Amino acid sequence: MYAYTYTEYGSPDVLNYVELPTPTPKSNEVLIRVVATTVSAGDWRARSLTMPAGLGLIGRLVFGITRPRKPVLGTELSGIIEDVGADVTAFQPGDAVIGYPGAGFGAHAEYITMPSDGKIVRKPENLSFEEAAAIPFGATTAYDFLINKGKLRAGERVLINGGSGSVGSACVQLAKHFGAEVTAVCSAANADLVRALGADDVIDYNTNDFAKGGARYDIVVDTVGTAAWSRARHALVPNGRMLMIAGRTSDMILGGLKARLDGKRLVGGVASEAGGILGTVVDLAAAGAYHPVIDRNFDFSQMIAAHAHVDTGHKKGNVVVTITPTGKTGLRASENLQLMEATHV
């Protein structure tokens, strides 16, 4: 199989297109032929080793001290089951699925193996492979912070800082779906997008500071790391919650204490990658309650360009990469139909 690997940290140019052995599934694993994947913020951070100030050492401990520990990036995918291990009963060859390797990476390749009882769900028929691949990272993060950690309730006022990104666009839609009044912070160029996703109000960060506007919110969500606690606390009602998906190291460490002293709450940390959350957000997407936003769709041969686009910091929603298998013959009829759908043949 072919894959993109990297052996040093840096710009998109550190990626190499290489041929690797196709993995063989263990007894409890499935082999997935990847049809679509994405370049996520997680891929960008792991490849570039761009970390918040003060977390550089932790970043190297996580991703690899002297060189990357996981040479193949890719946190999410959609594809077709190619083979199954001897003990697998939940899936069979030909099944269309959505996979979320997450911090395990590995999806920037033509094939990947994953545990059959892990973060894999069947792809709904009404979602394209590209849409399906764009669901896991943004939607599970948004759901976990808003619903599990933030305990969002219907009727609450929610401000989402960074409403047009992968996580932010999911936050806008899920908060609205669960009955919140939603204000999104983004550039004027993305205002129509976030309104179309359900935002009741939009603040252009270039001309207005949400913390100085006088409005108060039950929840403030920071998806991009530009709303420090010292600033965001002024926009919260008493007992309000700040959900810090991205932010300063000092806030991640001491923010909880600072918030309690102010009669409020700050929730940070890492989003859960539990398989149950993936199943929930995929069901919401299948029902039309959530639509993953796709900024651009690149071919597998354009992987470096896809990474470069993410590096600009101005993507809207998700950047998807479609993979066409090399030298593939003898596909089942059902696989041919699904591959045609995925590659728009």
Tab-separated table of N, CA, C and O in Angstrom, residues 47-48 55 87 91 111-112 119 122 151 163 165 172 175 187 196 214 232 242 245 261 273 288 298 306 316:
chain	number	residue	atom	x	y	z
A	47	ARG	N	2.486	16.983	13.366
A	47	ARG	CA	3.501	17.127	12.317
A	47	ARG	C	4.435	18.292	12.582
A	47	ARG	O	5.651	18.199	12.428
A	48	SER	N	3.891	19.409	12.983
A	48	SER	CA	4.693	20.623	13.173
A	48	SER	C	5.266	20.738	14.577
A	48	SER	O	6.188	21.519	14.809
A	55	LEU	N	4.376	23.923	26.839
A	55	LEU	CA	4.034	22.511	26.661
A	55	LEU	C	4.916	21.821	25.623
A	55	LEU	O	4.588	20.722	25.158
A	87	ASP	N	-11.753	-13.691	14.893
A	87	ASP	CA	-12.739	-13.563	15.966
A	87	ASP	C	-13.751	-12.442	15.739
A	87	ASP	O	-14.583	-12.177	16.615
A	91	PHE	N	-18.458	-7.136	11.908
A	91	PHE	CA	-18.294	-6.598	10.564
A	91	PHE	C	-17.913	-7.714	9.612
A	91	PHE	O	-17.430	-8.779	10.020
A	111	TYR	N	-4.603	1.701	3.498
A	111	TYR	CA	-5.212	0.694	4.369
A	111	TYR	C	-4.838	0.963	5.814
A	111	TYR	O	-3.767	1.516	6.111
A	112	ILE	N	-5.713	0.528	6.726
A	112	ILE	CA	-5.452	0.655	8.154
A	112	ILE	C	-6.148	-0.491	8.866
A	112	ILE	O	-7.218	-0.949	8.433
A	119	LYS	N	-13.302	2.235	17.848
A	119	LYS	CA	-14.051	3.416	17.379
A	119	LYS	C	-14.373	3.288	15.888
A	119	LYS	O	-13.854	4.021	15.049
A	122	ARG	N	-20.796	1.838	11.371
A	122	ARG	CA	-21.197	1.724	9.971
A	122	ARG	C	-21.515	3.105	9.399
A	122	ARG	O	-22.103	3.939	10.085
A	151	LYS	N	-22.436	20.090	30.280
A	151	LYS	CA	-23.817	19.894	30.733
A	151	LYS	C	-24.766	20.947	30.152
A	151	LYS	O	-25.570	21.569	30.854
A	163	GLY	N	-16.145	29.903	15.480
A	163	GLY	CA	-17.328	29.157	15.062
A	163	GLY	C	-17.282	28.559	13.682
A	163	GLY	O	-18.214	27.832	13.302
A	165	GLY	N	-14.471	26.776	12.322
A	165	GLY	CA	-13.531	25.671	12.164
A	165	GLY	C	-14.215	24.322	12.265
A	165	GLY	O	-15.442	24.226	12.388
A	172	VAL	N	-21.472	24.921	16.948
A	172	VAL	CA	-22.621	25.752	16.579
A	172	VAL	C	-23.846	24.880	16.325
A	172	VAL	O	-24.940	25.113	16.857
A	175	ALA	N	-24.963	22.759	19.610
A	175	ALA	CA	-25.562	23.624	20.623
A	175	ALA	C	-26.961	24.052	20.200
A	175	ALA	O	-27.897	24.046	21.007
A	187	SER	N	-14.585	35.505	11.533
A	187	SER	CA	-14.355	36.655	10.665
A	187	SER	C	-15.626	36.990	9.904
A	187	SER	O	-16.523	36.146	9.750
A	196	ALA	N	-25.819	30.082	8.561
A	196	ALA	CA	-26.474	28.955	7.888
A	196	ALA	C	-26.429	27.692	8.745
A	196	ALA	O	-27.314	26.832	8.640
A	214	GLY	N	-20.894	43.608	26.543
A	214	GLY	CA	-21.975	43.723	27.518
A	214	GLY	C	-22.854	42.490	27.618
A	214	GLY	O	-23.549	42.302	28.617
A	232	ALA	N	-12.253	36.112	28.925
A	232	ALA	CA	-13.538	35.459	28.730
A	232	ALA	C	-14.433	35.511	29.955
A	232	ALA	O	-15.660	35.496	29.841
A	242	MET	N	-16.887	28.023	31.304
A	242	MET	CA	-16.037	28.186	30.129
A	242	MET	C	-15.498	26.824	29.738
A	242	MET	O	-14.916	26.108	30.559
A	245	ILE	N	-11.430	24.295	24.899
A	245	ILE	CA	-10.958	23.219	24.032
A	245	ILE	C	-9.525	23.493	23.600
A	245	ILE	O	-8.717	22.578	23.433
A	261	LEU	N	-12.724	30.792	42.161
A	261	LEU	CA	-12.597	32.001	42.969
A	261	LEU	C	-13.494	33.116	42.452
A	261	LEU	O	-13.861	34.031	43.209
A	273	GLU	N	-12.388	10.194	23.304
A	273	GLU	CA	-12.502	9.548	22.003
A	273	GLU	C	-13.313	8.252	22.108
A	273	GLU	O	-13.155	7.330	21.322
A	288	GLY	N	-29.690	14.319	9.986
A	288	GLY	CA	-29.704	15.682	9.463
A	288	GLY	C	-29.550	16.758	10.511
A	288	GLY	O	-29.661	17.951	10.202
A	298	PHE	N	-9.179	17.389	-1.349
A	298	PHE	CA	-7.957	17.132	-2.103
A	298	PHE	C	-7.879	15.661	-2.488
A	298	PHE	O	-8.435	14.792	-1.824
A	306	ALA	N	-2.802	19.737	1.003
A	306	ALA	CA	-3.863	19.732	2.014
A	306	ALA	C	-3.319	20.173	3.362
A	306	ALA	O	-3.936	20.977	4.074
A	316	LYS	N	-12.147	26.528	6.723
A	316	LYS	CA	-13.519	26.534	7.218
A	316	LYS	C	-13.952	25.072	7.361
A	316	LYS	O	-13.992	24.334	6.379
